[in-house]
Short mmCIF file of C-alpha atoms in Angstrom, two decimals:
data_model
loop_
_atom_site.label_atom_id
_atom_site.label_comp_id
_atom_site.label_asym_id
_atom_site.label_seq_id
_atom_site.Cartn_x
_atom_site.Cartn_y
_atom_site.Cartn_z
CA MET A 7 92.73 72.21 91.96
CA ALA A 8 95.31 69.99 93.66
CA ASP A 9 98.08 72.59 93.23
CA LEU A 10 95.83 75.30 94.61
CA LYS A 11 94.94 73.12 97.60
CA GLU A 12 98.63 72.55 98.31
CA GLN A 13 99.46 76.26 98.08
CA ILE A 14 96.62 77.28 100.39
CA GLY A 15 97.48 74.46 102.78
CA LYS A 16 100.96 75.91 103.20
CA LEU A 17 99.52 79.36 103.90
CA CYS A 18 97.03 78.03 106.43
CA PRO A 19 97.63 74.48 107.78
CA GLN A 20 94.37 74.69 109.81
CA ALA A 21 92.25 74.96 106.65
CA GLN A 22 90.03 72.02 105.62
CA PHE A 23 89.40 71.28 101.95
CA ASP A 24 86.65 69.72 99.84
CA THR A 25 87.46 69.04 96.18
CA GLU A 26 84.21 67.27 95.28
CA GLY A 27 82.37 70.32 93.95
CA GLU A 28 82.92 72.55 90.93
CA PHE A 29 85.25 74.85 92.90
CA LEU A 30 87.68 74.19 95.71
CA LEU A 31 85.92 74.65 99.07
CA ILE A 32 87.99 75.95 101.99
CA THR A 33 86.52 75.68 105.47
CA ILE A 34 88.29 77.88 108.00
CA ASP A 35 87.79 79.01 111.60
CA ASP A 36 87.03 82.68 112.04
CA ALA A 37 90.29 83.18 113.95
CA GLN A 38 92.28 82.30 110.81
CA TRP A 39 89.91 83.89 108.27
CA HIS A 40 91.34 87.40 108.08
CA PRO A 41 95.02 86.32 107.86
CA LEU A 42 94.06 83.77 105.18
CA ALA A 43 92.12 86.43 103.26
CA VAL A 44 95.18 88.68 103.21
CA SER A 45 97.36 85.81 101.96
CA LEU A 46 94.86 84.76 99.30
CA LYS A 47 94.85 88.27 97.87
CA ARG A 48 98.51 89.21 98.19
CA GLU A 49 100.24 85.88 97.53
CA LEU A 50 97.79 83.92 95.34
CA HIS A 51 96.22 86.94 93.60
CA PHE A 52 92.62 86.20 94.52
CA ASP A 53 91.97 89.89 94.15
CA GLN A 54 88.22 89.89 93.60
CA LEU A 55 85.47 88.95 96.06
CA MET A 56 82.63 87.92 93.75
CA ALA A 57 80.04 87.03 96.36
CA LEU A 58 79.62 87.01 100.11
CA VAL A 59 76.55 84.93 100.95
CA GLY A 60 75.06 84.99 104.44
CA MET A 61 73.98 81.58 105.71
CA ASP A 62 72.02 80.01 108.55
CA TRP A 63 72.88 76.31 108.79
CA GLY A 64 70.81 75.80 111.93
CA GLU A 65 73.66 74.86 114.22
CA ALA A 66 75.77 77.78 112.97
CA LEU A 67 75.62 81.15 111.22
CA GLY A 68 78.21 82.18 108.68
CA VAL A 69 79.14 83.17 105.16
CA MET A 70 80.19 81.58 101.88
CA CYS A 71 82.74 83.73 100.06
CA TYR A 72 83.49 83.25 96.35
CA LEU A 73 86.90 84.58 95.27
CA THR A 74 88.34 85.04 91.78
CA ASN A 75 91.90 85.32 90.52
CA THR A 76 91.46 87.89 87.74
CA GLU A 77 94.69 86.78 86.04
CA SER A 78 94.12 83.00 85.88
CA GLY A 79 90.34 82.90 86.21
CA ASP A 80 90.58 80.42 89.12
CA ILE A 81 87.69 80.43 91.58
CA VAL A 82 87.65 79.20 95.18
CA HIS A 83 85.05 79.55 97.88
CA VAL A 84 85.54 79.85 101.60
CA LYS A 85 83.16 78.80 104.38
CA VAL A 86 83.41 80.68 107.68
CA SER A 87 80.93 80.18 110.52
CA THR A 88 80.21 80.74 114.18
CA ALA A 89 78.19 78.52 116.52
CA ASN A 90 77.21 81.50 118.69
CA ARG A 91 73.66 82.36 117.64
CA GLU A 92 73.07 84.84 120.46
CA THR A 93 75.90 87.24 119.58
CA PRO A 94 77.29 85.96 116.27
CA ARG A 95 80.57 87.58 115.21
CA LEU A 96 82.98 87.11 112.34
CA HIS A 97 86.00 89.14 111.36
CA SER A 98 85.49 91.66 108.58
CA VAL A 99 87.46 91.47 105.33
CA SER A 100 86.33 94.90 104.13
CA ASP A 101 89.93 96.10 104.53
CA VAL A 102 91.05 93.31 102.17
CA TRP A 103 88.34 93.61 99.52
CA ALA A 104 86.52 96.95 99.53
CA VAL A 105 83.38 95.37 98.05
CA ALA A 106 82.87 93.55 101.37
CA ASN A 107 81.83 96.84 102.96
CA TYR A 108 78.24 96.77 101.66
CA GLN A 109 78.21 92.95 101.36
CA GLU A 110 78.86 92.52 105.07
CA ARG A 111 76.31 95.19 105.94
CA GLU A 112 73.71 93.22 103.99
CA VAL A 113 74.59 90.02 105.90
CA TYR A 114 74.36 91.90 109.20
CA ASP A 115 70.97 93.30 108.17
CA PHE A 116 69.42 89.92 107.38
CA PHE A 117 71.34 87.49 109.61
CA GLY A 118 72.50 89.61 112.52
CA ILE A 119 76.16 88.63 112.13
CA VAL A 120 78.39 91.41 113.42
CA PHE A 121 81.63 91.83 111.49
CA VAL A 122 84.43 92.80 113.82
CA ASN A 123 86.51 95.80 112.65
CA HIS A 124 83.97 96.73 109.99
CA PRO A 125 83.93 100.56 109.81
CA ASP A 126 80.16 101.06 109.56
CA MET A 127 77.92 98.29 110.88
CA ARG A 128 74.56 99.95 110.19
CA ARG A 129 71.58 98.22 108.60
CA PHE A 130 71.59 98.67 104.84
CA PHE A 131 68.15 97.78 103.49
CA LEU A 132 65.77 97.56 106.46
CA ARG A 133 64.65 100.41 108.70
CA ASN A 134 66.99 101.08 111.58
CA ASP A 135 64.15 100.26 114.03
CA TRP A 136 63.46 96.84 112.45
CA VAL A 137 63.31 94.02 114.97
CA GLY A 138 65.15 90.81 114.12
CA HIS A 139 66.93 89.50 111.05
CA PRO A 140 64.55 88.07 108.40
CA LEU A 141 66.76 85.48 106.67
CA ARG A 142 67.52 83.57 109.84
CA LYS A 143 65.63 80.29 110.18
CA ASP A 144 64.44 81.24 113.68
CA TYR A 145 63.08 84.64 112.62
CA ASP A 146 59.78 85.65 114.21
CA ALA A 147 57.70 87.07 111.35
CA SER A 148 54.66 87.94 113.46
CA PRO A 149 53.25 91.45 112.86
CA GLU A 150 53.49 92.12 116.59
CA LYS A 151 57.29 92.15 116.28
CA ASN A 152 57.33 94.52 113.30
CA PRO A 153 54.02 96.34 112.98
CA LEU A 154 53.31 98.53 109.98
CA ARG A 155 55.03 101.79 110.83
CA LEU A 156 53.48 105.00 109.53
CA ASP A 157 56.11 107.34 110.93
CA ASP A 158 59.20 108.52 109.09
CA GLU A 159 62.44 106.69 109.68
CA THR A 160 64.93 108.79 111.58
CA ASN A 161 68.21 109.66 109.89
CA GLU A 162 71.15 107.57 110.98
CA ASP A 163 73.74 110.19 111.85
CA TYR A 164 75.95 107.81 113.82
CA THR A 165 77.94 104.83 112.64
CA CYS A 166 78.81 101.92 114.87
CA SER A 167 81.61 99.40 114.73
CA TRP A 168 82.91 96.58 116.88
CA VAL A 169 86.64 97.12 117.24
CA GLU A 170 89.09 94.46 118.39
CA ASP A 171 92.25 95.49 120.25
CA ASP A 172 95.63 93.73 120.37
CA LYS A 173 94.46 91.54 123.26
CA GLY A 174 91.40 90.28 121.40
CA ASN A 175 88.89 92.36 123.35
CA VAL A 176 85.98 93.67 121.27
CA THR A 177 84.26 96.96 122.13
CA LYS A 178 81.46 98.80 120.38
CA LYS A 179 82.35 102.29 119.19
CA HIS A 180 80.28 105.03 117.59
CA GLY A 181 81.25 107.56 114.95
CA LEU A 182 79.60 110.20 112.79
CA VAL A 183 78.30 109.74 109.25
CA PHE A 184 78.83 113.48 108.71
CA ASP A 185 80.53 116.03 110.91
CA PHE A 186 78.18 118.49 112.61
CA ASP A 187 79.48 121.43 110.58
CA GLU A 188 78.95 119.75 107.18
CA TYR A 189 76.24 120.99 104.81
CA VAL A 190 74.16 117.88 103.91
CA ILE A 191 71.34 117.69 101.37
CA ASN A 192 68.99 114.88 100.35
CA PHE A 193 69.19 113.72 96.75
CA GLY A 194 66.20 111.45 96.16
CA PRO A 195 64.52 109.10 96.83
CA GLN A 196 62.08 110.68 94.38
CA HIS A 197 64.53 112.68 92.27
CA PRO A 198 64.19 111.56 88.61
CA SER A 199 67.94 111.46 88.06
CA THR A 200 68.43 108.76 90.69
CA HIS A 201 66.67 106.49 88.15
CA GLY A 202 64.40 105.05 90.83
CA VAL A 203 63.78 105.25 94.54
CA MET A 204 67.41 105.66 95.61
CA ARG A 205 68.45 108.24 98.19
CA TYR A 206 71.81 109.93 98.59
CA ARG A 207 72.74 112.06 101.57
CA VAL A 208 75.30 114.38 100.03
CA SER A 209 77.77 116.57 101.88
CA LEU A 210 78.64 119.70 99.89
CA ASP A 211 81.30 122.37 99.99
CA GLY A 212 79.67 124.97 97.76
CA GLU A 213 78.86 122.89 94.67
CA ILE A 214 81.60 120.33 95.28
CA VAL A 215 80.62 116.87 96.57
CA LYS A 216 82.62 115.89 99.66
CA LYS A 217 80.84 112.66 100.61
CA VAL A 218 77.85 110.55 99.51
CA ASP A 219 76.02 108.28 101.97
CA VAL A 220 73.90 105.79 100.03
CA VAL A 221 70.53 104.90 101.59
CA SER A 222 68.87 101.86 99.99
CA GLY A 223 65.90 99.63 100.67
CA TYR A 224 62.95 101.75 99.60
CA ILE A 225 61.57 98.99 97.35
CA HIS A 226 63.18 95.93 98.94
CA ARG A 227 60.80 93.00 98.47
CA GLY A 228 62.52 90.15 100.29
CA ILE A 229 62.89 88.05 97.14
CA GLU A 230 65.45 85.69 98.68
CA LYS A 231 63.19 85.05 101.67
CA MET A 232 60.17 84.39 99.44
CA CYS A 233 62.16 81.89 97.37
CA GLU A 234 62.55 79.70 100.46
CA SER A 235 58.78 79.04 100.40
CA LEU A 236 58.57 78.22 96.67
CA THR A 237 59.45 75.24 94.50
CA TRP A 238 62.46 75.47 92.18
CA PRO A 239 60.41 76.35 89.04
CA GLN A 240 58.41 78.97 90.95
CA THR A 241 61.57 80.87 91.93
CA LEU A 242 62.29 81.71 88.27
CA LEU A 243 59.63 84.43 88.31
CA TYR A 244 61.56 86.74 90.62
CA THR A 245 64.72 86.92 88.53
CA GLU A 246 62.96 89.15 86.01
CA ARG A 247 61.82 91.54 88.74
CA MET A 248 65.34 92.59 89.68
CA ASP A 249 67.16 94.16 86.74
CA TYR A 250 64.19 94.24 84.39
CA MET A 251 66.60 95.32 81.63
CA ALA A 252 68.35 91.96 82.00
CA ALA A 253 65.21 89.89 82.50
CA HIS A 254 66.11 87.12 80.04
CA ILE A 255 69.71 86.99 81.24
CA ASN A 256 68.91 86.79 84.96
CA ARG A 257 66.34 84.04 84.45
CA HIS A 258 68.81 82.20 82.23
CA CYS A 259 71.36 82.25 85.05
CA LEU A 260 69.03 80.65 87.60
CA CYS A 261 68.03 78.00 85.04
CA LEU A 262 71.72 77.21 84.43
CA CYS A 263 72.38 76.89 88.17
CA ILE A 264 69.46 74.51 88.74
CA GLU A 265 70.36 72.51 85.62
CA LYS A 266 73.94 72.23 86.89
CA ALA A 267 72.66 70.84 90.18
CA MET A 268 70.38 68.38 88.34
CA GLY A 269 73.09 67.32 85.88
CA LEU A 270 70.66 68.19 83.09
CA GLU A 271 71.82 68.61 79.48
CA VAL A 272 70.01 71.35 77.56
CA PRO A 273 69.33 70.89 73.79
CA ARG A 274 71.59 72.86 71.48
CA ARG A 275 68.68 74.71 69.90
CA ALA A 276 67.50 75.89 73.32
CA GLU A 277 70.97 77.18 74.15
CA LEU A 278 71.13 79.15 70.89
CA ILE A 279 67.70 80.67 71.49
CA ARG A 280 68.63 81.61 75.06
CA LEU A 281 71.86 83.20 73.84
CA MET A 282 70.02 85.24 71.22
CA MET A 283 67.44 86.43 73.71
CA ASP A 284 70.24 87.44 76.08
CA GLU A 285 71.98 89.51 73.41
CA LEU A 286 68.73 91.15 72.33
CA MET A 287 68.18 92.00 76.00
CA ARG A 288 71.69 93.47 76.20
CA LEU A 289 71.01 95.61 73.12
CA SER A 290 67.76 96.84 74.61
CA SER A 291 69.45 97.62 77.91
CA HIS A 292 72.31 99.59 76.34
CA LEU A 293 69.85 101.55 74.20
CA LEU A 294 67.98 102.49 77.38
CA SER A 295 71.27 103.47 79.02
CA TYR A 296 72.11 105.67 76.01
CA GLY A 297 68.71 107.36 76.17
CA CYS A 298 68.77 107.98 79.92
CA LEU A 299 72.38 109.21 80.03
CA THR A 300 71.75 111.66 77.21
CA MET A 301 68.47 112.88 78.68
CA ASP A 302 70.15 113.48 82.04
CA GLN A 303 72.36 115.96 80.18
CA GLY A 304 69.46 117.63 78.42
CA THR A 305 69.60 115.80 75.07
CA THR A 306 65.94 114.83 74.80
CA THR A 307 66.15 114.00 71.09
CA ALA A 308 68.74 111.28 71.71
CA PHE A 309 66.47 109.79 74.37
CA PHE A 310 63.71 109.30 71.82
CA TYR A 311 66.17 107.82 69.31
CA GLY A 312 67.16 105.12 71.80
CA PHE A 313 63.57 104.30 72.69
CA ARG A 314 62.58 104.25 69.03
CA ASP A 315 65.02 101.45 68.23
CA ARG A 316 64.20 99.48 71.37
CA GLU A 317 60.73 98.96 69.98
CA LEU A 318 62.19 96.67 67.31
CA ILE A 319 63.54 94.39 70.03
CA TYR A 320 60.40 94.55 72.15
CA ASP A 321 58.36 93.53 69.11
CA ILE A 322 60.57 90.44 68.77
CA PHE A 323 60.02 89.58 72.44
CA ASP A 324 56.30 90.13 72.05
CA ARG A 325 56.02 87.84 69.02
CA THR A 326 57.97 84.99 70.60
CA CYS A 327 57.11 85.30 74.29
CA GLY A 328 53.77 87.08 74.30
CA ALA A 329 55.18 89.81 76.56
CA ARG A 330 57.54 92.76 76.26
CA MET A 331 59.21 93.13 79.67
CA SER A 332 58.69 90.16 82.01
CA MET A 333 58.82 87.44 79.40
CA SER A 334 59.13 84.25 81.54
CA TYR A 335 60.65 82.56 78.50
CA SER A 336 63.58 80.49 79.76
CA THR A 337 62.63 77.47 81.83
CA ILE A 338 64.47 74.61 83.48
CA GLY A 339 65.67 72.51 80.56
CA GLY A 340 65.40 75.11 77.79
CA VAL A 341 62.70 77.56 76.73
CA VAL A 342 58.93 77.31 77.08
CA ALA A 343 58.20 77.45 73.32
CA ASP A 344 59.99 77.61 70.01
CA VAL A 345 60.64 80.96 68.40
CA HIS A 346 58.24 82.74 66.07
CA PRO A 347 58.57 81.65 62.40
CA ASP A 348 59.80 85.15 61.46
CA PHE A 349 62.23 85.31 64.41
CA VAL A 350 65.47 85.13 62.41
CA ASN A 351 64.32 87.68 59.83
CA ASP A 352 63.14 90.03 62.58
CA VAL A 353 66.48 89.76 64.38
CA ARG A 354 68.44 90.44 61.19
CA HIS A 355 66.27 93.47 60.45
CA ALA A 356 66.69 94.87 63.98
CA CYS A 357 70.46 94.41 63.78
CA ASP A 358 70.64 96.22 60.43
CA VAL A 359 68.55 99.17 61.63
CA ILE A 360 70.35 99.62 64.97
CA GLU A 361 73.81 99.32 63.38
CA LYS A 362 72.87 101.93 60.78
CA ASN A 363 71.47 104.30 63.42
CA MET A 364 74.56 104.03 65.64
CA LYS A 365 76.23 106.63 63.42
CA GLU A 366 73.33 108.95 64.16
CA TYR A 367 73.74 108.39 67.92
CA HIS A 368 77.41 109.34 67.81
CA GLN A 369 76.82 112.30 65.52
CA LEU A 370 74.14 113.68 67.82
CA PHE A 371 75.78 113.16 71.21
CA THR A 372 79.19 111.50 71.43
CA GLY A 373 81.12 114.27 69.72
CA ASN A 374 79.12 117.07 71.28
CA VAL A 375 81.44 119.50 73.06
CA ILE A 376 79.10 119.88 76.06
CA ALA A 377 78.81 116.11 76.49
CA ARG A 378 82.57 115.66 76.28
CA ASN A 379 83.25 118.44 78.79
CA ARG A 380 80.84 116.82 81.25
CA MET A 381 82.10 113.24 80.79
CA VAL A 382 85.79 113.11 79.87
CA GLY A 383 87.89 112.86 83.03
CA VAL A 384 84.78 112.98 85.25
CA GLY A 385 83.98 110.24 87.76
CA THR A 386 87.21 108.32 87.22
CA LEU A 387 87.52 104.76 88.55
CA SER A 388 90.95 103.12 88.30
CA ARG A 389 91.50 99.49 87.37
CA GLU A 390 92.64 98.66 90.91
CA GLN A 391 89.55 100.27 92.40
CA ALA A 392 87.25 98.47 89.95
CA VAL A 393 88.74 95.10 90.93
CA ASP A 394 88.68 95.92 94.66
CA TYR A 395 85.01 96.89 94.52
CA CYS A 396 84.18 93.98 92.16
CA ILE A 397 82.87 96.32 89.47
CA THR A 398 82.13 94.18 86.44
CA GLY A 399 80.27 94.66 83.17
CA PRO A 400 80.73 97.82 81.08
CA SER A 401 81.73 99.88 84.13
CA GLY A 402 84.52 97.46 85.00
CA ARG A 403 85.73 97.05 81.43
CA ALA A 404 85.83 100.85 81.04
CA SER A 405 88.56 100.76 83.71
CA GLY A 406 90.53 98.08 81.85
CA VAL A 407 89.28 95.01 83.75
CA HIS A 408 88.84 91.87 81.61
CA CYS A 409 85.71 90.58 83.34
CA ASP A 410 83.32 89.44 80.60
CA VAL A 411 81.90 86.14 81.89
CA ARG A 412 81.15 85.12 78.29
CA LYS A 413 84.94 85.06 77.78
CA THR A 414 86.31 84.13 81.22
CA HIS A 415 83.84 81.30 81.98
CA PRO A 416 81.84 80.64 78.77
CA TYR A 417 78.32 79.20 79.02
CA SER A 418 75.53 78.35 76.55
CA ARG A 419 77.98 77.93 73.65
CA TYR A 420 79.44 81.44 73.76
CA GLU A 421 82.81 79.80 73.12
CA GLU A 422 81.61 79.02 69.56
CA PHE A 423 81.14 82.70 68.69
CA ASP A 424 83.59 85.26 67.35
CA PHE A 425 83.29 88.53 69.26
CA ASP A 426 85.55 90.94 71.12
CA GLU A 427 85.57 91.86 74.78
CA VAL A 428 85.31 95.64 74.70
CA THR A 429 87.64 97.38 77.16
CA ARG A 430 88.93 100.90 77.66
CA THR A 431 91.38 102.37 80.13
CA GLY A 432 89.99 105.85 80.85
CA GLY A 433 87.72 104.69 83.66
CA ASP A 434 85.66 107.90 83.39
CA SER A 435 82.05 108.61 82.44
CA MET A 436 82.92 108.80 78.75
CA ALA A 437 84.73 105.46 78.81
CA ARG A 438 81.74 103.75 80.45
CA TYR A 439 79.43 105.27 77.87
CA MET A 440 81.65 104.24 74.96
CA VAL A 441 82.03 100.65 76.17
CA ARG A 442 78.25 100.26 76.01
CA MET A 443 78.09 101.79 72.56
CA ASP A 444 80.82 99.44 71.29
CA GLU A 445 79.24 96.45 73.02
CA MET A 446 76.06 96.99 71.01
CA LEU A 447 78.07 96.37 67.84
CA GLN A 448 79.50 93.18 69.38
CA SER A 449 76.01 91.99 70.32
CA ILE A 450 74.92 92.58 66.73
CA LYS A 451 77.92 90.56 65.56
CA ILE A 452 76.94 87.68 67.88
CA LEU A 453 73.30 87.81 66.82
CA ARG A 454 74.14 87.56 63.13
CA GLN A 455 76.28 84.49 63.75
CA ALA A 456 73.52 83.01 65.90
CA CYS A 457 70.97 83.59 63.13
CA ASP A 458 73.14 81.53 60.78
CA LYS A 459 73.48 78.75 63.37
CA LEU A 460 69.76 78.72 64.13
CA GLU A 461 68.91 78.52 60.42
CA GLN A 462 71.13 75.44 60.19
CA GLU A 463 69.10 73.90 63.00
CA GLY A 464 65.95 74.13 60.87
CA ILE A 465 62.60 75.82 61.32
CA GLN A 466 61.59 73.59 64.23
CA GLY A 467 63.58 71.53 66.69
CA GLU A 468 63.99 70.37 70.28
CA TYR A 469 63.75 73.47 72.45
CA CYS A 470 63.44 71.91 75.91
CA ALA A 471 64.80 68.80 77.63
CA LYS A 472 62.53 66.39 79.43
CA VAL A 473 62.33 67.54 83.04
CA PRO A 474 60.63 65.72 85.96
CA LYS A 475 57.41 67.32 87.16
CA MET A 476 58.77 67.25 90.70
CA ILE A 477 62.26 68.77 90.65
CA LYS A 478 64.41 67.62 93.56
CA LEU A 479 68.04 68.56 93.97
CA PRO A 480 70.54 66.54 95.99
CA ALA A 481 72.02 68.04 99.13
CA GLY A 482 74.73 70.54 98.22
CA HIS A 483 75.41 74.06 97.03
CA TRP A 484 76.09 75.52 93.58
CA TYR A 485 77.08 78.89 92.12
CA GLN A 486 76.57 80.18 88.58
CA GLN A 487 77.47 83.44 86.87
CA VAL A 488 76.41 84.98 83.57
CA GLU A 489 77.26 88.27 81.86
CA ALA A 490 74.19 90.43 82.46
CA SER A 491 73.63 93.89 81.00
CA ARG A 492 75.38 95.64 83.89
CA GLY A 493 77.92 93.05 84.92
CA ALA A 494 78.38 89.59 86.36
CA PHE A 495 75.08 88.28 87.75
CA GLY A 496 75.50 85.36 90.14
CA VAL A 497 73.12 82.84 91.67
CA TYR A 498 73.91 80.78 94.77
CA ILE A 499 71.59 77.91 95.66
CA GLU A 500 71.77 75.46 98.52
CA SER A 501 69.62 72.35 98.86
CA ASP A 502 69.21 70.22 101.96
CA GLY A 503 68.10 67.26 99.82
CA ASP A 504 64.59 67.36 101.28
CA ALA A 505 62.62 64.32 100.10
CA LYS A 506 59.21 66.01 100.25
CA PRO A 507 57.24 66.04 96.96
CA PHE A 508 57.54 69.82 96.56
CA GLN A 509 61.16 70.52 97.43
CA LYS A 510 62.03 74.12 98.27
CA PRO A 511 65.41 75.87 98.31
CA TYR A 512 67.19 75.88 101.64
CA ARG A 513 68.88 79.11 100.56
CA MET A 514 68.89 81.16 97.37
CA HIS A 515 71.02 84.26 96.94
CA PHE A 516 71.23 86.62 93.99
CA GLN A 517 74.56 88.42 93.63
CA THR A 518 73.52 91.34 91.48
CA PRO A 519 75.99 93.64 89.69
CA CYS A 520 74.14 96.82 90.60
CA PHE A 521 74.60 96.17 94.32
CA ASN A 522 78.35 96.43 93.74
CA LEU A 523 77.97 99.45 91.46
CA ILE A 524 76.46 101.64 94.19
CA GLY A 525 79.54 100.87 96.27
CA VAL A 526 81.57 103.27 94.11
CA VAL A 527 79.08 106.16 94.01
CA ASP A 528 80.88 107.95 96.84
CA LEU A 529 84.29 107.11 95.39
CA THR A 530 83.55 108.43 91.88
CA CYS A 531 81.51 111.48 92.89
CA ARG A 532 83.81 112.95 95.54
CA ASP A 533 85.49 116.24 94.58
CA ASN A 534 83.23 116.62 91.54
CA MET A 535 80.42 119.12 91.01
CA ILE A 536 76.92 118.29 92.27
CA ALA A 537 75.74 118.45 88.63
CA ASP A 538 78.37 115.82 87.76
CA LEU A 539 76.81 113.41 90.27
CA ILE A 540 73.90 112.99 87.86
CA THR A 541 76.17 112.25 84.90
CA ILE A 542 78.44 109.91 86.88
CA THR A 543 75.63 107.78 88.30
CA ALA A 544 73.94 107.64 84.89
CA SER A 545 77.19 106.38 83.36
CA ILE A 546 77.51 103.75 86.10
CA ASP A 547 74.02 102.70 84.99
CA PHE A 548 72.51 100.82 87.93
CA VAL A 549 68.90 99.70 88.20
CA ILE A 550 67.33 100.13 91.65
CA PRO A 551 65.32 96.85 91.85
CA ASP A 552 68.58 95.02 91.12
CA ILE A 553 69.96 96.55 94.35
CA ASP A 554 66.79 96.25 96.45
CA ARG A 555 66.08 92.58 96.03
#
């Protein structure tokens, strides 16, 4: 950390540093932010923007940016703020890291911070006639400000951007989303192949896609805002309502973040159980992905095969947790109850059946000439693009990016397990599909090792640490990532150290992998057939509630 501080200090002498936390904190004025961002990427190889968290500190508005060096694994975070609450402005870094495009639009939507030189400063989740910015501390939530609107939202055909000239003058400029002579169709929000209430406005030239404008927010529930009115244990509920196919994993991540802030040590048995539940969840998720991708191409039989084998995993969840989808199993300090007496035998049986049936999956679909014609070389995403858009998980590894959090920043004893990080270099729809298929075998490999370790622990054991009834975190901020089913899932929490009996988060942000995945829909679908859009988005494999938080 000291060497990194010295290097950054040479690049930007005005920067202030804090080395007390887990990662090096750089505080920088907005005037130096963009030049520093360019230097961090080009000279120090911080080539991936993991998270851009909007913040309202009362006296200032700003962002916390978490950056990763994909070669060394180093992480730093940067704090940039403005004291102007009337017309808050920061400089955009969307030209440095492409993923910042949608990230900054989200911050503008909920905090009202305008990012200078951003190409498209439209709202992203809320209606374009929404009044105010809900995550600000001074937000007026009265129904008079935003009454229930029964009329349709008008299409946003114009973009807007605040452009700075060489003299530092900022002017607002408008542009077009689509040219007037373009042929634009709606795809969704109720089309079954969007896998949820997602809407694309697609410009076509015949059957060739020329541009895709993603319209989100149809099921946005304001989870981050609701968490500010709940206690720390109560916030756990909402993690399972985002990517419901990573329910255990998402909840695990928030538990880890809170435990890190508390300095709480979790019993070994609890960590093993959490790890096993995460891998079972990953298996279930990839089986669903297999079924949906194949059905989107007309292979209904394969869809039923995937759902058939998922039942084995759901039965395990049901026996141990009493529920099949929203299990609420992990808790601060461990898990809420020990596993079912037949848990290990059930897991071994599920692994044997799924591994045996994998041959059937490949025989039915993978080698099919129609499937290969529709997937090989279609929807290609290069390694550089995957890093620039912070595409992690199977979609990132299909482009050759080593981004498995279980390997890069191990947690919950993953470092004790022998498994491979599955990568491919094709970057197309077939590569993304095959990474998931191969990852199922790696999850089975992990689960079998975990069964052996859990048997050594004995039938019963300590499954949860002793946790105070009133959980209070010291003032500070923390960030935690885990490897969810669709990529790196991150949780940012900030506490003001409130001494009230029922302490509530000052800020909680969920950096979901699917939010980044939709950032490459336009990139991967352009110049492909309209029918390929369905295959490409299915291979990217996003879940809509994970986007609309």
